[in-house]
Coordinates of C-alpha atoms in Angstrom, one line a residue:
Chain U
M22 CA -9.7 40.0 -6.6
A23 CA -12.2 37.3 -5.8
A24 CA -14.0 37.7 -9.0
G25 CA -10.9 37.3 -11.1
S26 CA -10.8 33.6 -11.2
S27 CA -14.4 33.0 -12.3
S28 CA -13.8 34.6 -15.6
S29 CA -10.8 32.5 -16.4
G30 CA -13.1 29.9 -17.9
G31 CA -13.9 32.1 -20.8
P32 CA -17.0 32.1 -22.9
G33 CA -17.1 28.3 -22.8
A34 CA -17.4 28.1 -19.1
P35 CA -21.2 27.6 -18.7
C36 CA -21.1 24.6 -21.0
R37 CA -18.4 22.9 -19.0
H38 CA -20.2 23.6 -15.8
H39 CA -23.1 21.7 -17.1
A40 CA -20.8 18.8 -17.5
Q41 CA -19.8 19.2 -13.9
L42 CA -23.3 19.3 -12.8
G43 CA -24.0 16.0 -14.6
A44 CA -21.2 14.4 -12.6
C45 CA -22.7 15.7 -9.3
E46 CA -26.1 14.3 -10.1
S47 CA -24.7 10.9 -10.8
R48 CA -23.1 11.1 -7.4
A49 CA -26.4 11.8 -5.9
K50 CA -28.0 8.8 -7.5
Y51 CA -25.1 6.8 -6.2
R52 CA -25.8 7.9 -2.7
E53 CA -29.2 6.4 -3.0
G54 CA -27.8 2.9 -3.5
W55 CA -25.8 0.9 -6.0
R56 CA -25.8 2.8 -9.2
P57 CA -23.1 1.7 -11.6
R58 CA -23.6 4.7 -13.8
A59 CA -22.2 6.9 -11.1
V60 CA -18.9 5.1 -10.9
K61 CA -16.0 7.5 -11.0
V62 CA -12.3 7.5 -11.1
Y63 CA -10.4 10.3 -9.4
T64 CA -7.2 11.5 -10.9
I65 CA -5.0 14.4 -10.0
N66 CA -6.6 16.3 -12.9
L67 CA -10.0 16.1 -11.4
E68 CA -9.0 17.2 -8.0
S69 CA -8.5 20.9 -7.3
R70 CA -8.2 23.4 -4.5
Y71 CA -11.3 24.9 -5.9
L72 CA -14.6 23.5 -4.7
L73 CA -17.9 24.1 -6.3
I74 CA -20.8 24.0 -3.8
Q75 CA -24.3 23.7 -5.0
G76 CA -27.5 23.4 -3.2
V77 CA -26.8 26.2 -0.8
P78 CA -30.2 27.6 0.4
A79 CA -30.6 31.2 -0.7
L80 CA -31.0 32.5 2.8
G81 CA -28.0 34.7 2.9
V82 CA -25.9 32.1 4.7
M83 CA -22.6 32.7 2.8
K84 CA -20.8 33.5 6.0
E85 CA -22.0 30.4 7.8
L86 CA -21.1 28.3 4.8
V87 CA -17.6 29.6 4.6
E88 CA -17.1 29.2 8.3
Q89 CA -18.2 25.6 8.0
F90 CA -15.7 24.9 5.2
A91 CA -13.0 26.8 7.0
L92 CA -12.9 24.1 9.6
Y93 CA -11.1 21.9 7.1
G94 CA -8.4 24.4 6.2
A95 CA -7.4 27.9 5.3
I96 CA -9.6 29.4 2.6
E97 CA -8.0 31.7 0.1
E98 CA -11.0 33.0 -1.8
Y99 CA -14.7 32.4 -1.9
H100 CA -17.6 34.0 -3.7
A101 CA -21.0 33.2 -5.1
L102 CA -21.4 32.1 -8.7
D103 CA -24.4 34.0 -9.9
E104 CA -24.2 32.9 -13.5
Y105 CA -24.1 29.2 -12.6
P106 CA -27.4 27.4 -13.2
S107 CA -28.9 26.4 -9.9
E108 CA -32.1 25.0 -8.6
Q109 CA -34.7 27.3 -7.4
F110 CA -34.0 28.9 -4.0
T111 CA -30.5 27.7 -4.0
E112 CA -27.2 29.3 -4.7
V113 CA -23.8 28.1 -6.0
Y114 CA -20.5 29.1 -4.4
L115 CA -16.9 28.7 -5.2
I116 CA -14.4 28.2 -2.4
K117 CA -10.7 28.1 -3.0
F118 CA -8.6 26.4 -0.4
K119 CA -4.9 27.1 0.2
K120 CA -4.1 23.4 0.1
L121 CA -5.4 20.6 -2.0
Q122 CA -5.4 18.3 0.9
C123 CA -7.8 20.5 2.8
A124 CA -10.1 20.7 -0.2
R125 CA -10.1 17.0 -0.5
V126 CA -11.1 16.5 3.1
A127 CA -13.7 19.3 2.9
K128 CA -15.2 17.8 -0.1
K129 CA -15.4 14.4 1.4
K130 CA -17.0 15.7 4.6
M131 CA -19.3 18.3 3.3
D132 CA -20.6 16.6 0.2
E133 CA -24.2 15.5 0.6
R134 CA -24.4 17.1 4.0
S135 CA -27.4 18.9 5.1
F136 CA -26.9 22.6 5.4
F137 CA -29.8 24.8 6.7
G138 CA -32.2 22.2 5.5
S139 CA -30.7 21.7 2.0
L140 CA -28.4 19.1 0.8
L141 CA -25.1 20.3 -0.4
H142 CA -23.4 19.0 -3.5
V143 CA -19.7 19.6 -3.4
C144 CA -17.4 18.8 -6.3
Y145 CA -14.0 19.9 -7.5
A146 CA -13.7 22.8 -10.0
P147 CA -10.4 22.4 -11.7
E148 CA -11.5 24.6 -14.5
F149 CA -11.0 27.6 -12.3
E150 CA -7.3 26.9 -11.9
T151 CA -4.7 29.0 -13.6
V152 CA -1.9 27.4 -15.6
Q153 CA 0.5 28.0 -12.7
E154 CA -1.9 26.5 -10.2
T155 CA -2.3 23.4 -12.3
R156 CA 1.4 23.2 -12.7
E157 CA 1.9 23.4 -9.0
K158 CA -0.7 20.8 -8.4
L159 CA 1.1 18.3 -10.7
Q160 CA 4.4 19.0 -9.0
D161 CA 3.0 18.5 -5.6
R162 CA 1.7 15.2 -6.8
R163 CA 5.1 14.3 -8.0
K164 CA 6.7 15.2 -4.7
Y165 CA 4.1 13.2 -2.9
I166 CA 4.7 10.1 -4.9
A167 CA 8.5 10.5 -4.7
K168 CA 8.2 10.7 -1.0
A169 CA 5.8 7.9 -0.5
T170 CA 7.7 5.5 -2.7
N171 CA 11.1 6.7 -1.6
Q172 CA 12.3 7.6 -5.0
R173 CA 14.4 10.5 -6.2
G174 CA 16.2 11.8 -9.1
F175 CA 14.8 9.7 -11.8
F176 CA 11.7 11.7 -12.6
V177 CA 11.5 15.0 -14.4
L178 CA 10.7 18.2 -12.7
K179 CA 10.7 21.7 -14.0
K180 CA 10.9 23.7 -10.9
V181 CA 12.4 22.7 -7.6
E182 CA 9.9 24.1 -5.3
G183 CA 7.7 27.0 -6.2
P184 CA 7.3 28.9 -3.0
K185 CA 10.9 28.6 -1.7
K186 CA 12.7 29.5 -4.9
P187 CA 10.9 32.4 -6.4
A188 CA 13.7 33.3 -8.6
S189 CA 12.9 30.5 -11.0
K190 CA 12.1 32.6 -14.0
N191 CA 15.3 31.3 -15.6
S192 CA 14.0 27.8 -15.3
E193 CA 11.0 28.6 -17.5
H194 CA 12.9 27.1 -20.4
D195 CA 14.9 24.6 -18.6
Y196 CA 14.3 21.1 -19.6
P197 CA 12.8 19.3 -16.7
W198 CA 15.2 16.4 -16.8
S199 CA 18.1 18.6 -15.9
T200 CA 17.0 19.6 -12.4
S201 CA 16.9 16.3 -10.6
G202 CA 19.8 17.1 -8.4
S203 CA 18.4 20.0 -6.5
R204 CA 14.9 18.7 -6.2
V205 CA 15.1 17.1 -2.8
A206 CA 16.1 20.2 -0.9
S207 CA 13.8 21.4 1.8
N208 CA 11.2 18.8 1.3
W209 CA 11.0 18.0 4.9
D210 CA 7.9 19.9 5.9
P211 CA 5.4 18.7 8.4
S212 CA 2.6 19.6 5.9
C213 CA 4.0 17.0 3.6
F214 CA 3.0 14.4 6.1
T215 CA -0.5 15.7 6.4
N216 CA -0.6 15.4 2.7
S217 CA 0.3 11.8 3.0
L218 CA -2.5 11.0 5.3
G219 CA -4.4 10.3 2.2
V220 CA -8.1 10.7 2.1
S221 CA -9.3 7.6 0.4
H222 CA -10.6 8.1 -3.1
N223 CA -12.6 5.0 -3.0
T224 CA -15.5 6.9 -1.7
A225 CA -16.9 7.2 -5.1
Y226 CA -17.2 3.5 -5.1
P227 CA -18.3 2.7 -1.6
S228 CA -19.9 -0.6 -1.8
G229 CA -16.8 -2.6 -2.1
N230 CA -14.6 -0.6 0.1
Q231 CA -16.7 0.0 3.1
S232 CA -16.6 -3.7 3.9
Q233 CA -12.8 -3.6 3.9
S234 CA -11.8 -0.9 6.3
P235 CA -8.1 -1.7 6.1
L236 CA -8.2 -0.8 2.5
T237 CA -9.4 2.7 2.7
S238 CA -7.2 5.3 4.4
P239 CA -3.9 3.8 5.3
H240 CA -2.9 6.6 7.6
Y241 CA -0.2 4.9 9.5
D242 CA 1.3 3.4 6.4
N243 CA 1.4 6.6 4.5
N244 CA 2.9 8.4 7.4
C245 CA 5.6 5.8 7.8
A246 CA 6.1 5.7 4.1
G247 CA 6.4 9.4 4.1
I248 CA 9.0 9.4 6.8
S249 CA 10.9 6.5 5.5
G250 CA 10.8 8.2 2.2
Y251 CA 12.5 11.1 3.8
F252 CA 14.9 8.6 5.4
G253 CA 16.0 7.4 2.1
E254 CA 16.1 10.8 0.5
N255 CA 18.3 12.3 3.2
T256 CA 20.9 9.7 3.0
S257 CA 21.1 9.7 -0.7
L258 CA 21.9 13.4 -0.5
T259 CA 24.9 13.2 1.8
P260 CA 27.4 11.8 -0.6
S261 CA 26.4 14.0 -3.5
E262 CA 25.4 17.3 -2.1
H263 CA 24.9 19.2 1.1
P264 CA 21.2 19.7 1.7
G265 CA 21.9 23.0 3.5
G266 CA 21.3 22.5 7.2
H267 CA 18.6 20.0 6.4
T268 CA 19.3 17.4 9.0
P269 CA 16.2 15.7 10.3
P270 CA 15.6 15.8 14.0
A271 CA 17.1 12.7 15.5
Y272 CA 14.1 12.0 17.8
L273 CA 11.8 11.6 14.9
L274 CA 13.9 9.2 13.1
Q275 CA 14.5 7.2 16.2
Q276 CA 10.9 6.6 16.7
R277 CA 10.7 5.3 13.2
M278 CA 13.5 2.8 13.3
V279 CA 11.2 0.3 11.7
P280 CA 9.9 2.1 8.8
A281 CA 6.9 0.7 7.0
Y282 CA 9.0 0.4 3.9
N283 CA 7.5 0.1 0.5
G284 CA 10.5 0.6 -1.6
I285 CA 12.9 -2.1 -0.7
D286 CA 12.4 -5.5 -2.1
R287 CA 9.2 -4.6 -3.6
F288 CA 7.8 -8.0 -4.2
M289 CA 8.1 -9.2 -0.6
P290 CA 5.0 -8.6 1.4
R291 CA 5.6 -6.0 4.0
T292 CA 4.8 -8.2 7.0
T293 CA 7.4 -10.7 6.0
H294 CA 9.9 -7.9 5.6
L295 CA 9.2 -6.5 9.0
Q296 CA 9.4 -9.8 10.6
E297 CA 12.8 -10.4 9.0
R298 CA 14.1 -7.2 10.4
K299 CA 12.6 -8.0 13.8
R300 CA 14.3 -11.3 13.8
K301 CA 17.6 -9.8 13.0
R302 CA 17.2 -7.2 15.6
E303 CA 16.4 -9.8 18.2
E304 CA 19.5 -11.7 17.3
G305 CA 21.5 -8.5 17.7
N306 CA 19.9 -7.9 21.0
K307 CA 20.8 -11.3 22.2
F308 CA 24.5 -10.7 21.7
S309 CA 24.4 -7.3 23.2
L310 CA 23.0 -8.6 26.4
I311 CA 25.7 -11.2 26.7
G312 CA 28.5 -8.8 25.9
T313 CA 30.3 -6.8 28.6
S314 CA 30.3 -3.2 29.0
E315 CA 32.9 -1.5 26.9
D316 CA 33.6 1.1 29.5
N317 CA 35.6 -0.5 32.3
T318 CA 35.2 2.3 34.7
E319 CA 31.5 1.8 34.9
V320 CA 29.9 -0.4 37.5
V321 CA 27.0 -2.0 35.9
I322 CA 24.4 -3.4 38.3
G323 CA 21.6 -5.4 36.9
P324 CA 20.8 -6.3 33.4
Q325 CA 22.2 -4.0 30.9
L326 CA 19.7 -2.4 28.5
P327 CA 20.2 -3.7 25.1
E328 CA 22.6 -1.7 23.1
I329 CA 21.4 -0.3 20.0
P330 CA 21.8 -3.2 17.7
K331 CA 23.8 -2.8 14.6
V332 CA 21.4 -4.5 12.3
D333 CA 22.1 -4.8 8.7
M334 CA 18.9 -3.5 7.1
D335 CA 19.6 -4.9 3.7
D336 CA 19.8 -1.5 2.2
E337 CA 22.7 0.8 1.9
S338 CA 20.7 4.0 2.4
L339 CA 19.0 2.6 5.4
N340 CA 22.3 1.4 6.9
T341 CA 23.8 4.8 6.3
S342 CA 21.0 6.5 8.1
A343 CA 21.0 4.0 10.9
T344 CA 24.7 4.6 11.3
L345 CA 24.1 8.3 11.4
I346 CA 21.5 7.9 14.1
R347 CA 23.7 5.7 16.1
N348 CA 26.5 8.1 16.0
K349 CA 24.3 10.9 16.9
L350 CA 23.0 8.9 19.8
K351 CA 26.5 8.2 21.0
E352 CA 27.3 11.8 20.7
V353 CA 24.3 12.9 22.7
A354 CA 24.8 10.1 25.3
D355 CA 28.5 11.0 25.6
S356 CA 27.7 14.7 26.1
V357 CA 25.2 13.8 28.7
S358 CA 27.4 11.5 30.6
T359 CA 30.3 13.9 30.7
S360 CA 28.2 16.8 31.9
V361 CA 26.6 14.9 34.7
E362 CA 28.8 14.3 37.8
K363 CA 27.9 11.2 39.7
P364 CA 29.6 9.2 42.4
E365 CA 31.1 6.2 40.6
S366 CA 30.2 3.4 42.8
S367 CA 26.9 4.0 44.3
S368 CA 24.9 4.7 41.2
A369 CA 22.6 1.9 40.2
K370 CA 22.4 3.2 36.7
P371 CA 25.1 3.0 34.2
L372 CA 26.7 6.4 33.5
V373 CA 25.9 6.1 29.8
K374 CA 22.1 6.2 29.6
Q375 CA 20.9 3.9 27.0
R376 CA 17.7 4.7 25.4
R377 CA 15.3 1.8 25.4
R378 CA 14.0 1.1 22.0
I379 CA 10.3 1.5 21.8
Chain F
M10 CA -4.2 -6.0 7.3
E11 CA -1.8 -6.0 4.4
L12 CA -2.8 -9.4 3.3
G13 CA -6.4 -8.3 3.5
R14 CA -5.7 -5.7 1.0
L15 CA -3.9 -8.0 -1.3
E16 CA -6.7 -10.5 -1.1
Y17 CA -9.2 -7.8 -1.9
L18 CA -7.3 -6.6 -4.9
Q19 CA -6.8 -10.1 -6.0
A20 CA -10.5 -10.7 -5.8
L21 CA -11.1 -7.6 -7.9
V22 CA -8.7 -8.7 -10.6
T23 CA -10.2 -12.2 -10.6
E24 CA -13.6 -10.7 -10.9
F25 CA -12.5 -8.7 -13.8
Q26 CA -11.1 -11.7 -15.5
V27 CA -14.2 -13.7 -14.8
T28 CA -16.4 -11.0 -16.3
D29 CA -14.0 -10.6 -19.2
S30 CA -14.5 -14.2 -20.3
T31 CA -17.9 -15.3 -21.6
G32 CA -19.5 -15.5 -18.1
S33 CA -23.2 -15.6 -17.5
K34 CA -25.0 -13.0 -15.5
R35 CA -25.2 -15.4 -12.6
R36 CA -21.4 -15.8 -12.5
C37 CA -21.0 -12.1 -12.8
S38 CA -23.3 -11.4 -9.9
L39 CA -21.6 -14.1 -7.8
A40 CA -18.3 -12.5 -8.4
L41 CA -19.5 -9.1 -7.6
S42 CA -20.9 -10.3 -4.3
V43 CA -17.3 -10.6 -3.1
S44 CA -17.0 -6.8 -3.1
C45 CA -20.6 -5.9 -2.4
I46 CA -21.8 -5.3 1.0
S47 CA -25.3 -4.4 0.1
S48 CA -27.7 -6.7 -1.5
H49 CA -29.4 -5.5 -4.6
T50 CA -32.0 -6.9 -6.9
R51 CA -30.8 -5.3 -10.0
S52 CA -28.8 -7.5 -12.3
F53 CA -25.8 -6.1 -14.0
S54 CA -24.5 -6.4 -17.4
L55 CA -21.0 -7.7 -17.9
A56 CA -19.9 -4.4 -19.2
E57 CA -21.1 -2.5 -16.1
A58 CA -19.4 -5.0 -13.9
K59 CA -16.1 -4.6 -15.7
E60 CA -16.5 -0.8 -15.5
Q61 CA -17.0 -1.0 -11.7
V62 CA -14.1 -3.2 -11.1
L63 CA -11.8 -1.2 -13.3
A64 CA -12.9 2.0 -11.6
N65 CA -12.2 0.5 -8.3
L66 CA -8.7 -0.6 -9.4
A67 CA -8.0 2.8 -10.9
N68 CA -8.9 4.5 -7.6
F69 CA -6.6 2.2 -5.8
A70 CA -3.9 3.2 -8.2
Y71 CA -4.1 6.7 -6.6
D72 CA -2.5 5.5 -3.4
P73 CA 1.2 4.6 -3.6
S74 CA 0.9 2.1 -0.8
N75 CA -1.0 -0.2 -3.2
Y76 CA 1.6 -0.2 -5.9
E77 CA 3.4 -3.3 -4.9
Y78 CA 0.2 -5.3 -5.0
L79 CA -1.0 -3.8 -8.2
R80 CA 2.2 -4.8 -9.8
Q81 CA 2.0 -8.3 -8.4
L82 CA -1.4 -8.6 -9.8
Q83 CA -0.3 -7.2 -13.2
V84 CA -2.9 -4.5 -13.0
L85 CA -0.6 -2.3 -15.1
D86 CA -0.9 -4.6 -18.0
L87 CA -4.6 -4.7 -17.4
F88 CA -4.9 -0.9 -17.7
L89 CA -2.7 -0.9 -20.8
D90 CA -4.9 -3.6 -22.4
M91 CA -8.0 -1.7 -21.7
L92 CA -6.8 1.3 -23.6
T93 CA -7.7 -0.4 -26.9
E94 CA -11.2 -1.4 -25.8
D95 CA -14.2 -0.2 -27.7
N96 CA -16.0 0.7 -24.5
E97 CA -15.2 4.4 -23.9
T98 CA -15.8 4.1 -20.2
L99 CA -13.3 1.3 -19.9
V100 CA -10.7 3.4 -21.7
E101 CA -11.5 6.4 -19.5
F102 CA -11.0 4.4 -16.3
A103 CA -7.9 2.6 -17.5
M104 CA -6.4 5.9 -18.6
G105 CA -7.2 7.4 -15.2
G106 CA -5.6 4.4 -13.5
L107 CA -2.5 4.8 -15.5
C108 CA -2.4 8.5 -14.8
N109 CA -2.7 7.8 -11.1
L110 CA 0.2 5.4 -10.9
C111 CA 2.6 6.3 -13.6
L112 CA 4.6 8.7 -11.4
D113 CA 6.2 5.9 -9.5
K114 CA 9.6 5.0 -10.9
T115 CA 9.0 1.3 -11.2
N116 CA 5.6 1.7 -12.7
K117 CA 7.0 4.3 -15.1
E118 CA 9.7 2.0 -16.3
Y119 CA 7.3 -0.8 -16.6
I120 CA 4.9 1.1 -18.8
L121 CA 7.7 2.4 -21.0
E122 CA 9.1 -1.0 -21.5
A123 CA 5.7 -2.4 -22.4
N124 CA 5.4 0.2 -25.1
G125 CA 2.6 1.9 -23.3
V126 CA 3.3 5.3 -24.8
E127 CA 1.7 4.4 -28.1
P128 CA -1.8 3.5 -26.9
I129 CA -1.7 6.5 -24.6
I130 CA -0.9 8.8 -27.5
N131 CA -3.9 7.3 -29.3
C132 CA -6.0 8.2 -26.4
L133 CA -5.4 11.9 -27.2
S134 CA -7.9 11.6 -30.0
S135 CA -10.6 10.2 -27.8
S136 CA -13.9 12.0 -27.7
N137 CA -14.0 11.6 -23.9
E138 CA -12.7 14.6 -22.1
E139 CA -11.5 12.7 -19.0
T140 CA -9.6 10.3 -21.2
V141 CA -7.8 13.0 -23.1
V142 CA -6.9 15.0 -20.0
S143 CA -5.6 11.9 -18.3
A144 CA -3.6 11.0 -21.4
V145 CA -2.0 14.4 -21.5
T146 CA -1.0 14.2 -17.9
T147 CA 0.3 10.7 -18.2
L148 CA 2.5 11.7 -21.1
M149 CA 3.9 14.4 -19.0
F150 CA 4.6 12.1 -16.2
L151 CA 6.1 9.5 -18.4
T152 CA 8.6 11.9 -20.0
T153 CA 12.1 10.9 -19.2
P154 CA 15.3 11.6 -21.1
R155 CA 15.0 8.3 -22.8
S156 CA 11.3 8.4 -23.6
R157 CA 11.2 12.1 -24.5
A158 CA 11.6 11.4 -28.2
Q159 CA 8.4 9.4 -28.1
T160 CA 6.3 11.4 -25.7
T161 CA 7.1 14.7 -27.4
A162 CA 7.1 13.5 -31.0
L163 CA 5.9 16.0 -33.6
P164 CA 2.3 14.8 -33.9
V165 CA 2.0 15.0 -30.1
V166 CA 3.3 18.5 -29.9
E167 CA 1.0 19.5 -32.7
C168 CA -1.9 18.1 -30.9
M169 CA -0.9 19.9 -27.7
L170 CA -0.7 23.1 -29.6
R171 CA -4.3 22.7 -30.6
F172 CA -5.4 21.7 -27.2
S173 CA -3.7 24.8 -25.7
L174 CA -6.2 26.8 -27.7
S175 CA -9.2 24.8 -26.5
A176 CA -12.0 26.5 -24.7
N177 CA -11.8 23.7 -22.1
T178 CA -9.7 25.2 -19.4
R179 CA -8.5 22.0 -17.9
L180 CA -7.3 20.8 -21.3
S181 CA -5.7 24.1 -22.3
N182 CA -3.9 24.4 -19.0
L183 CA -2.4 21.0 -19.2
A184 CA -1.5 21.4 -22.9
S185 CA 0.2 24.7 -22.1
I186 CA 2.2 23.1 -19.3
F187 CA 3.2 20.3 -21.6
L188 CA 4.4 22.7 -24.2
Q189 CA 6.2 25.0 -21.8
D190 CA 7.8 22.4 -19.5
Y191 CA 8.3 19.3 -21.6
C192 CA 8.9 20.6 -25.1
S193 CA 11.8 22.7 -26.3
P194 CA 11.0 25.9 -28.1
P195 CA 12.4 24.6 -31.4
Q196 CA 10.0 21.6 -31.1
V197 CA 7.1 23.9 -30.5
E198 CA 8.1 26.1 -33.4
E199 CA 8.4 23.2 -35.7
A200 CA 5.0 22.0 -34.8
R201 CA 3.6 25.4 -35.3
N202 CA 5.0 25.7 -38.7
L203 CA 3.9 22.3 -39.7
S204 CA 0.4 22.8 -38.6
K205 CA 0.1 25.8 -40.8
H206 CA 0.8 23.7 -43.9
T207 CA -0.7 20.3 -43.4
A208 CA -3.5 18.6 -41.5
V209 CA -1.2 15.8 -40.3
G210 CA -1.6 14.8 -36.7
I211 CA -4.2 13.9 -34.2
P212 CA -7.7 15.2 -34.5
L213 CA -9.2 17.3 -31.8
P214 CA -11.6 15.5 -29.4
K215 CA -15.2 16.5 -29.5
D216 CA -15.8 18.7 -26.5

């Protein structure tokens, strides 16, 4: 089973591998210093779950090698590539990860690393992919972009999601533009967020980027963008179709009440936008503190915690989701207060426990 | 932090424009020092400087959180302009940049409105493997109900048919996906019939 994929390249494979080898060497020169000839652009076509590892010392260390790479994620297949040209006393291996993101991280970490006294050269090997794997790779990229930029419906997709809808044979001949509606189902998957913790691809071009650390891996931004992307997606679904028990946990959305939002008002810098909302929120807070408790039976002692402010977030989808959360909170709060029996007068806390916004 | 990123990207684009005009080597190396952290004694040619900056921008285009800034700085236009350059490397990097960012809805619309499909189709006949592969993917990503007529025009489908028979697995995989997922069977059939009779269409890239 492991050997199957290596022959997919066909008779032309050795030639193409030479091309790959060339690319690796340029990276090695680049490591030595500023070498403009080694400049490289990474696209989704270049990346792959398959990694080619050269420079492995021929000491029978395959097991250790695989163990080392397995630290970065689940490995589906691995084997040595005996026909691949290699330096004397070194071997070449192919490792196939289950997830592209793992392969990305593994490549970044393991490339140019010393292993049993020899320097490893790790590169992607997309030529080993099957058509279906390439297809899935492209679709994953679509989903990621859609999530990160909070968009849905406009783009073209052939299949909804490969693993979850295996009976998609009929869609082989569907035109992609007709499947936009069902696309968004079941996208909420924690692994999607790990995907969005993007490993920076500026490593091929280190000189400029290393000096600017905020520019490399925007972990927080991507995470928020991913979640806010989900934010938007979910609300857009509710009027048109039922996502099928696909409600997000309220706690997660509460924590992200201020999403790092890329989509809205695209030409306003994000900091300004966040400040705008903060200002509005503070204004809302002011009024809630002044106002009296709605429930007359409560005895409120001390300053009331600010009510969840009803801030207009300038966007219909955000407002809808904010309303949903508020209602949910009220529900939860109500159920809590009715189930707890407390003496009316002596309690220092209000019966309805307000959650303080973080 | 966000402003830092914008400034950095701005500096890149400015550099690019600086090196684009008839700048001297001195100006070029001064501009580059904005992004360099290491000092170097080698002097660069203008072409190399442009390539580096373009590659940097294209890599930035991979990350959606940069899209706002890239649009503000009109980097999309920059990429589209570079597609008609003589320097193959510039075309490769520009095509890669477009491939990276064209999935975003706003970017997609922008590229389509700017008649970007045509130069991308022309890239299919490049002799550079990366350029061709990026072009195929970009055409896939840019296919919408409205643009479909352009991105799956007969010459394109013909070209994809030939690519699908290529020994280059990456290319053949992508071409197969294009034919299966983005073209209707009648379209593929028509292209197949046509290619039997004439040599019209886009020549194969040299592998």
